[in-house]
Amino acid sequence: MTTTTTPTHTKLRAEGFSCPSCVTKIEKQVGRLDGVEAVQVHFASSRIEVEHDAAKVSVDEIVDAVAKAGYVSKPSAF
């Protein structure tokens, strides 16, 4: 029997969005991480929402992936 883990829902606030193409860059970079199931970037509100397996990928690793795409982000409660 396999156990299914409930994905962790992490919200980040990002800085420096200047164009809608930034969204694609971030989604691709974060989406490559092992354990990330879904990434949604909200351009208008500068929010990034990530569904991920916390046992495989940490919030810090997600923040690092956003940084690799060229943007500063940090965990957010909303």
Tab-separated table of C-alpha atoms in Angstrom:
chain	number	residue	atom	x	y	z
A	1	MET	CA	0.000	0.000	0.000
A	2	THR	CA	1.380	3.392	-0.919
A	3	THR	CA	0.962	6.376	1.311
A	4	THR	CA	0.018	9.641	-0.259
A	5	THR	CA	1.347	12.816	1.247
A	6	THR	CA	-0.799	15.879	1.308
A	7	PRO	CA	0.985	18.611	-0.596
A	8	THR	CA	2.085	21.686	1.299
A	9	HIS	CA	0.653	24.943	0.021
A	10	THR	CA	3.258	27.714	0.216
A	11	LYS	CA	2.651	31.349	-0.630
A	12	LEU	CA	5.493	33.711	-1.468
A	13	ARG	CA	5.588	37.440	-2.079
A	14	ALA	CA	7.893	38.434	-4.892
A	15	GLU	CA	9.519	41.723	-5.792
A	16	GLY	CA	10.585	43.086	-9.134
A	17	PHE	CA	7.884	41.796	-11.461
A	18	SER	CA	7.994	44.101	-14.453
A	19	CYS	CA	6.286	42.121	-17.182
A	20	PRO	CA	3.970	39.154	-17.662
A	21	SER	CA	6.849	37.127	-19.139
A	22	CYS	CA	8.399	37.164	-15.640
A	23	VAL	CA	5.574	34.832	-14.654
A	24	THR	CA	6.619	32.159	-17.153
A	25	LYS	CA	10.268	32.407	-16.106
A	26	ILE	CA	9.424	31.848	-12.444
A	27	GLU	CA	6.909	29.064	-13.137
A	28	LYS	CA	9.479	27.179	-15.242
A	29	GLN	CA	12.284	27.573	-12.696
A	30	VAL	CA	10.193	26.546	-9.673
A	31	GLY	CA	8.343	23.847	-11.621
A	32	ARG	CA	11.653	22.051	-12.315
A	33	LEU	CA	12.176	21.287	-8.628
A	34	ASP	CA	11.594	17.689	-7.570
A	35	GLY	CA	8.515	17.596	-5.361
A	36	VAL	CA	6.791	20.656	-6.833
A	37	GLU	CA	3.337	19.700	-8.073
A	38	ALA	CA	1.978	23.068	-9.158
A	39	VAL	CA	3.127	26.670	-9.420
A	40	GLN	CA	0.880	29.658	-9.935
A	41	VAL	CA	2.289	33.160	-10.242
A	42	HIS	CA	-0.120	36.062	-9.802
A	43	PHE	CA	1.402	38.939	-11.739
A	44	ALA	CA	-0.944	41.681	-10.485
A	45	SER	CA	-0.434	40.895	-6.787
A	46	SER	CA	3.211	39.684	-6.993
A	47	ARG	CA	2.258	36.412	-5.319
A	48	ILE	CA	3.598	32.960	-6.032
A	49	GLU	CA	1.627	29.928	-4.858
A	50	VAL	CA	3.315	26.543	-4.842
A	51	GLU	CA	1.892	23.082	-4.123
A	52	HIS	CA	4.808	20.884	-3.103
A	53	ASP	CA	5.900	17.852	-1.137
A	54	ALA	CA	7.686	19.377	1.871
A	55	ALA	CA	9.655	16.150	2.339
A	56	LYS	CA	11.255	16.614	-1.107
A	57	VAL	CA	11.570	20.373	-1.496
A	58	SER	CA	11.789	23.074	1.175
A	59	VAL	CA	10.466	26.620	1.104
A	60	ASP	CA	14.096	27.814	1.049
A	61	GLU	CA	14.725	25.784	-2.109
A	62	ILE	CA	11.669	27.366	-3.735
A	63	VAL	CA	12.889	30.847	-2.750
A	64	ASP	CA	16.292	29.928	-4.257
A	65	ALA	CA	14.627	28.836	-7.511
A	66	VAL	CA	12.781	32.174	-7.711
A	67	ALA	CA	16.138	33.899	-7.130
A	68	LYS	CA	17.652	31.906	-10.012
A	69	ALA	CA	14.880	33.299	-12.213
A	70	GLY	CA	16.047	36.760	-11.141
A	71	TYR	CA	13.507	37.751	-8.484
A	72	VAL	CA	13.517	38.242	-4.733
A	73	SER	CA	10.783	36.430	-2.824
A	74	LYS	CA	9.950	35.534	0.737
A	75	PRO	CA	7.315	33.396	2.451
A	76	SER	CA	4.031	35.174	3.063
A	77	ALA	CA	1.012	34.429	5.205
A	78	PHE	CA	-1.382	35.842	2.585
